[in-house]
mmCIF file of C-alpha atoms in Angstrom:
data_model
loop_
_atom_site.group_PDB
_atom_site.id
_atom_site.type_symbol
_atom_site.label_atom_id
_atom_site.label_comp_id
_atom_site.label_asym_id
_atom_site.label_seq_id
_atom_site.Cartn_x
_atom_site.Cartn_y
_atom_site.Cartn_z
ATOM 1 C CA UNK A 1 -14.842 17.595 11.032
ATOM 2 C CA UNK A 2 -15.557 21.328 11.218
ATOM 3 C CA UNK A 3 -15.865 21.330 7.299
ATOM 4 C CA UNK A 4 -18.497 18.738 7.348
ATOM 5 C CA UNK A 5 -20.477 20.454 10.162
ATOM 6 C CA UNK A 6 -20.569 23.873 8.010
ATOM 7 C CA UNK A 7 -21.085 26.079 10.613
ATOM 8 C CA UNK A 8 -17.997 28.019 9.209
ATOM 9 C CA UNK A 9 -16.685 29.036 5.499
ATOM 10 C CA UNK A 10 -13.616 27.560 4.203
ATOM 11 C CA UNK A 11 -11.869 30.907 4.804
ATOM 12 C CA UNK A 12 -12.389 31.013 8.177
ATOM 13 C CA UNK A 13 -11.575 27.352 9.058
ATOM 14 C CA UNK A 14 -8.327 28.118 7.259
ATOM 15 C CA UNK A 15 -7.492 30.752 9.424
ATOM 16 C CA UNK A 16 -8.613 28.929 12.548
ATOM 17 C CA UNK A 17 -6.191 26.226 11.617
ATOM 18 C CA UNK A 18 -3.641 27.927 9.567
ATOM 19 C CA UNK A 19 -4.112 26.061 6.383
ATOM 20 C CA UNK A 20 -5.065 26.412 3.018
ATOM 21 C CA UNK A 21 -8.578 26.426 2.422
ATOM 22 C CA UNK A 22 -8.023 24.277 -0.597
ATOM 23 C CA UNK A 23 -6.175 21.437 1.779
ATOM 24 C CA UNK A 24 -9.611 21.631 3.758
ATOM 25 C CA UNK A 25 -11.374 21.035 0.570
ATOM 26 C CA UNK A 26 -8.743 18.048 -0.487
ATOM 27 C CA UNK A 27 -9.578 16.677 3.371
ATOM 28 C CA UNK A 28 -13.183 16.606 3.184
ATOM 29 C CA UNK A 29 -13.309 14.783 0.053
ATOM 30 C CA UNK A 30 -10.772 11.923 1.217
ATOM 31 C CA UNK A 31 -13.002 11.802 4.701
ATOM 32 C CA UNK A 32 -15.902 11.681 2.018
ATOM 33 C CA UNK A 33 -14.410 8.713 -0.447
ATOM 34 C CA UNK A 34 -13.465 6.877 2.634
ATOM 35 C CA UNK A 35 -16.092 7.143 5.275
ATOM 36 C CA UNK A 36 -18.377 3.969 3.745
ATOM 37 C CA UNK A 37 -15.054 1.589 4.449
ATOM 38 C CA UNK A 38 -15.185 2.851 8.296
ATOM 39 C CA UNK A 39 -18.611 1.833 8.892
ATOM 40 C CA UNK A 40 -17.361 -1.945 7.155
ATOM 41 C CA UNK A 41 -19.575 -1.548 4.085
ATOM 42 C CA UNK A 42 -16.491 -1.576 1.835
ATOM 43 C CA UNK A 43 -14.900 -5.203 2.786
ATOM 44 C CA UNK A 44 -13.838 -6.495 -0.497
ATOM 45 C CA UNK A 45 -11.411 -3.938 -0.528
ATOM 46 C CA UNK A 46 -10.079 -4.594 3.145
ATOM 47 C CA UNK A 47 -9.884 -8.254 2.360
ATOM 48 C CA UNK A 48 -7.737 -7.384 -0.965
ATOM 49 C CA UNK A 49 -5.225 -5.473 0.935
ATOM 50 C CA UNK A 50 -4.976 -8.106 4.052
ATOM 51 C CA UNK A 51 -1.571 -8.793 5.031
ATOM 52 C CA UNK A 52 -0.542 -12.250 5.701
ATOM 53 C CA UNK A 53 0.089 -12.637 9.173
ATOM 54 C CA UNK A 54 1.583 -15.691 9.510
ATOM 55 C CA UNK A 55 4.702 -14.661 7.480
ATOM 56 C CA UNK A 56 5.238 -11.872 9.189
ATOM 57 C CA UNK A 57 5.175 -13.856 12.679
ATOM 58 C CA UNK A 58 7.537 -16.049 10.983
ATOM 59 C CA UNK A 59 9.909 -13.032 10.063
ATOM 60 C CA UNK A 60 9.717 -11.748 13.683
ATOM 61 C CA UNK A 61 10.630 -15.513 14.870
ATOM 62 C CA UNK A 62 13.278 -14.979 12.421
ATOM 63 C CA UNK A 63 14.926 -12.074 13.567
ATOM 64 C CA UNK A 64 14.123 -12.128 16.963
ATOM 65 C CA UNK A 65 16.683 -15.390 16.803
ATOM 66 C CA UNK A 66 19.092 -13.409 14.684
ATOM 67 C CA UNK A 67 19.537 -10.782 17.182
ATOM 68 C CA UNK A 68 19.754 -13.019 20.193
ATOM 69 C CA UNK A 69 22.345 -15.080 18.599
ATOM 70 C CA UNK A 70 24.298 -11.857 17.400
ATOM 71 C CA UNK A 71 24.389 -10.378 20.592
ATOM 72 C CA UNK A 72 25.486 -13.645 22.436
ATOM 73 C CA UNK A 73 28.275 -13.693 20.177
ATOM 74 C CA UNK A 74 28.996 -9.751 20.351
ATOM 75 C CA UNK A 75 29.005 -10.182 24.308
ATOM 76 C CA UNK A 76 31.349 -13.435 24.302
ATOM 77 C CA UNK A 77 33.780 -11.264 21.849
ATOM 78 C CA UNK A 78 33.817 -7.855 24.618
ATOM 79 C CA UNK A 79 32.151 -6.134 22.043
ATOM 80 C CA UNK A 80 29.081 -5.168 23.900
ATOM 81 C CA UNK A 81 28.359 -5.086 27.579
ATOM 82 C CA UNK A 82 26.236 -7.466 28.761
ATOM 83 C CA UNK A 83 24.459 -4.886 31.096
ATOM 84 C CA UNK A 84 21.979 -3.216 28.410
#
């Protein structure tokens, strides 16, 4: 944020922050590119990348059961103490 305010050159903001002054340039130019998609004009490309929640409740469901069922079996066997 202190690159886009200016009030400093790149030189010094890299020694504030101990960085190379061409990483501050990279930064600025990603925070540039990507500022329009934080303010929620860029939604076709949210909506492209959505993840499908549903599955991955499913896959939770899925191995939240696996794990329960291995440790009940681990802890009838003595192989892990049932005070965790």
């Amino acid at each position: 944020m202190a690159a886009m305010k200016g009030e400093k050159t790149l030189a010094e903001l890299a020694q504030q922050f101990d960085v190379h002054p061409n990483q501050i340039t990279q930064w600025k130019g990603l925070l540039l590119e990507g500022a329009a998609g934080v303010f929620g004009q860029d939604k076709s490309e949210a909506a492209a990348s959505g993840v499908d929640l549903k599955s991955l409740h499913a896959k939770i469901g899925e191995l939240t059961l696996e794990n329960d069922f291995l440790e009940g079996a681990l802890t009838k066997a003595g192989l892990l103490s049932a005070k965790r």
